Amino acid sequence: CSRRAGKSYAVGLGLIEAAASQPDMLCLYIGLIRDTAKQIMWEPVLKRVNREAKLGARANETTLTMKFPNRSQIILVGMDADRDQLEKVLGPGYRRIVIDEAASFRIDLESLVDTYLKPATVDCGGDIWLTGTPGHHKGFFHKVTTQAPAGWSVHRWSTFDNTAVVN
């Protein structure tokens, strides 16, 4: 997506849908760093939608987790600046994992996805979303969005498709 295309809002709705549709599910939003994950997703999307739609989820500001009445949770983390964050998310199964700004990650994204995250989605029938704005013409995000390897689907839109921006 281009900038201002509504990607963050779409991602937030996808996370909420996955968490609210089944009890006891975990959903994970991975940003470059914790501060940008919070800045992009926390108040402007998750907390706003929760408030406006009266979903009844409880937001924990310290842990950046949102717990729904059905006991499902959305967890926000930053991962590119600190690989130790990976240890915090290993172990449980996830219904949905979103890696935002995937083109900008400096870590080995393919290894992160294939070795650590894909296995964490198997028992929940979960999925992984890689999202971002086109940038680097190398790396895993570029590979997935231009070659669509088996198991991946690609969705594109621009600012001009965002009805909240364009009249």
Coordinates of C-alpha atoms in Angstrom, one line a residue:
C1 CA 0.0 0.0 0.0
S2 CA 1.0 3.6 -0.5
R3 CA 1.2 5.9 2.5
R4 CA -2.2 7.0 3.8
A5 CA -4.0 4.1 2.1
G6 CA -5.7 3.0 5.3
K7 CA -3.4 0.0 5.9
S8 CA -3.1 0.4 9.6
Y9 CA -6.8 0.7 10.1
A10 CA -7.4 -2.4 8.0
V11 CA -4.7 -4.3 10.0
G12 CA -6.3 -3.2 13.3
L13 CA -9.7 -4.4 12.1
G14 CA -8.2 -7.7 11.0
L15 CA -6.6 -8.2 14.5
I16 CA -9.8 -7.3 16.2
E17 CA -11.8 -9.7 14.0
A18 CA -9.5 -12.6 14.7
A19 CA -9.5 -11.9 18.4
A20 CA -13.2 -11.3 18.8
S21 CA -14.5 -14.1 16.6
Q22 CA -13.1 -17.0 18.7
P23 CA -12.5 -17.3 22.5
D24 CA -9.0 -17.8 24.0
M25 CA -7.1 -16.7 20.9
L26 CA -3.9 -14.7 20.8
C27 CA -3.1 -12.2 18.1
L28 CA 0.3 -10.5 17.6
Y29 CA 1.2 -7.2 16.0
I30 CA 4.9 -6.8 15.4
G31 CA 6.2 -3.3 14.6
L32 CA 9.8 -2.2 14.0
I33 CA 10.1 -1.0 17.6
R34 CA 7.7 -0.9 20.5
D35 CA 7.2 2.9 20.3
T36 CA 6.2 2.9 16.7
A37 CA 3.9 -0.2 17.2
K38 CA 2.2 1.8 19.9
Q39 CA 2.1 5.0 17.9
I40 CA 0.7 3.4 14.8
M41 CA -1.7 0.8 16.2
W42 CA -2.5 1.3 19.9
E43 CA -4.5 4.5 20.4
P44 CA -5.3 5.5 16.8
V45 CA -6.7 2.1 15.8
L46 CA -7.2 -0.5 18.5
K47 CA -8.4 1.6 21.4
R48 CA -10.4 3.9 19.1
V49 CA -12.3 1.0 17.5
N50 CA -12.8 -0.7 20.9
R51 CA -14.3 2.5 22.2
E52 CA -16.4 3.5 19.2
A53 CA -17.7 -0.1 18.6
K54 CA -18.2 -0.7 22.3
L55 CA -16.4 -4.0 22.1
G56 CA -15.7 -4.2 25.9
A57 CA -12.0 -5.0 25.5
R58 CA -9.6 -3.9 28.3
A59 CA -6.4 -2.2 27.3
N60 CA -3.3 -2.6 29.4
E61 CA -1.0 0.4 28.8
T62 CA 2.0 -1.2 30.4
T63 CA 2.1 -4.4 28.4
L64 CA 0.3 -3.1 25.3
T65 CA -2.2 -5.9 25.4
M66 CA -5.9 -5.7 24.7
K67 CA -8.1 -8.4 26.3
F68 CA -11.5 -9.1 24.9
P69 CA -14.5 -10.4 26.9
N70 CA -14.0 -13.8 25.2
R71 CA -10.5 -13.9 26.8
S72 CA -8.8 -13.4 23.4
Q73 CA -5.9 -10.9 23.3
I74 CA -4.0 -8.7 21.0
I75 CA -0.4 -8.1 21.9
L76 CA 1.8 -5.3 20.4
V77 CA 5.6 -5.7 20.3
G78 CA 8.5 -4.1 18.5
M79 CA 11.0 -6.6 17.2
D80 CA 13.5 -5.2 14.7
A81 CA 15.6 -3.2 17.2
D82 CA 15.8 -5.9 19.8
R83 CA 15.9 -9.6 19.0
D84 CA 15.2 -10.3 22.7
Q85 CA 11.6 -9.3 22.0
L86 CA 11.3 -12.6 20.1
E87 CA 11.7 -14.6 23.3
K88 CA 8.6 -12.8 24.7
V89 CA 6.4 -14.1 21.9
L90 CA 7.7 -17.6 21.5
G91 CA 5.7 -20.5 22.9
P92 CA 2.0 -19.8 22.5
G93 CA -0.1 -20.3 19.4
Y94 CA -1.4 -17.3 17.5
R95 CA -4.6 -16.9 15.5
R96 CA -3.2 -13.9 13.6
I97 CA 0.3 -12.4 13.4
V98 CA 0.9 -9.1 11.6
I99 CA 4.3 -7.8 10.8
D100 CA 3.9 -4.2 9.9
E101 CA 6.4 -2.2 7.8
A102 CA 7.9 -5.5 6.8
A103 CA 10.0 -4.0 3.9
S104 CA 11.9 -2.0 6.5
F105 CA 13.0 -4.8 8.8
R106 CA 16.7 -5.3 9.1
I107 CA 16.5 -8.7 10.7
D108 CA 16.2 -11.9 8.6
L109 CA 12.4 -11.7 8.1
E110 CA 12.2 -15.0 6.2
S111 CA 13.9 -16.9 9.1
L112 CA 11.6 -15.1 11.6
V113 CA 8.5 -16.1 9.7
D114 CA 9.5 -19.6 8.7
T115 CA 11.3 -20.7 11.8
Y116 CA 9.5 -19.0 14.6
L117 CA 6.1 -17.6 13.5
K118 CA 4.6 -20.1 11.1
P119 CA 4.8 -23.0 13.6
A120 CA 3.1 -20.7 16.2
T121 CA 0.0 -20.5 13.9
V122 CA -0.5 -24.2 13.1
D123 CA -2.5 -25.3 16.1
C124 CA -4.9 -22.2 15.9
G125 CA -5.4 -22.4 12.1
G126 CA -3.8 -18.9 12.2
D127 CA -2.3 -16.7 9.5
I128 CA 0.5 -14.2 9.1
W129 CA 0.2 -10.9 7.4
L130 CA 3.2 -9.0 6.1
T131 CA 2.2 -5.4 5.5
G132 CA 4.1 -2.3 4.4
T133 CA 4.8 0.3 1.8
P134 CA 7.0 -0.7 -1.1
G135 CA 10.6 0.2 -0.6
H136 CA 13.6 -2.1 -0.8
H137 CA 13.8 -4.2 -3.9
K138 CA 15.3 -7.1 -2.0
G139 CA 14.4 -9.2 1.0
F140 CA 11.5 -11.4 2.0
F141 CA 8.8 -8.8 1.8
H142 CA 9.7 -8.0 -1.7
K143 CA 9.8 -11.7 -2.6
V144 CA 6.4 -12.3 -1.1
T145 CA 4.8 -9.3 -2.7
T146 CA 6.3 -9.8 -6.2
Q147 CA 6.5 -13.6 -6.5
A148 CA 3.7 -14.7 -4.1
P149 CA 5.2 -18.0 -3.1
A150 CA 2.9 -20.8 -2.3
G151 CA 0.7 -20.1 0.7
W152 CA 0.8 -16.3 0.3
S153 CA -1.7 -14.0 -1.3
V154 CA -1.0 -10.4 -2.2
H155 CA -3.4 -7.5 -1.8
R156 CA -2.6 -4.0 -3.0
W157 CA -4.4 -0.7 -2.8
S158 CA -3.4 3.0 -2.7
T159 CA -4.4 6.3 -1.1
F160 CA -6.8 6.8 -3.9
D161 CA -8.8 3.7 -2.8
N162 CA -9.1 5.0 0.8
T163 CA -12.6 6.5 1.0
A164 CA -11.7 8.2 4.3
V165 CA -9.1 10.3 2.5
V166 CA -10.3 10.7 -1.1
N167 CA -13.7 12.3 -1.7

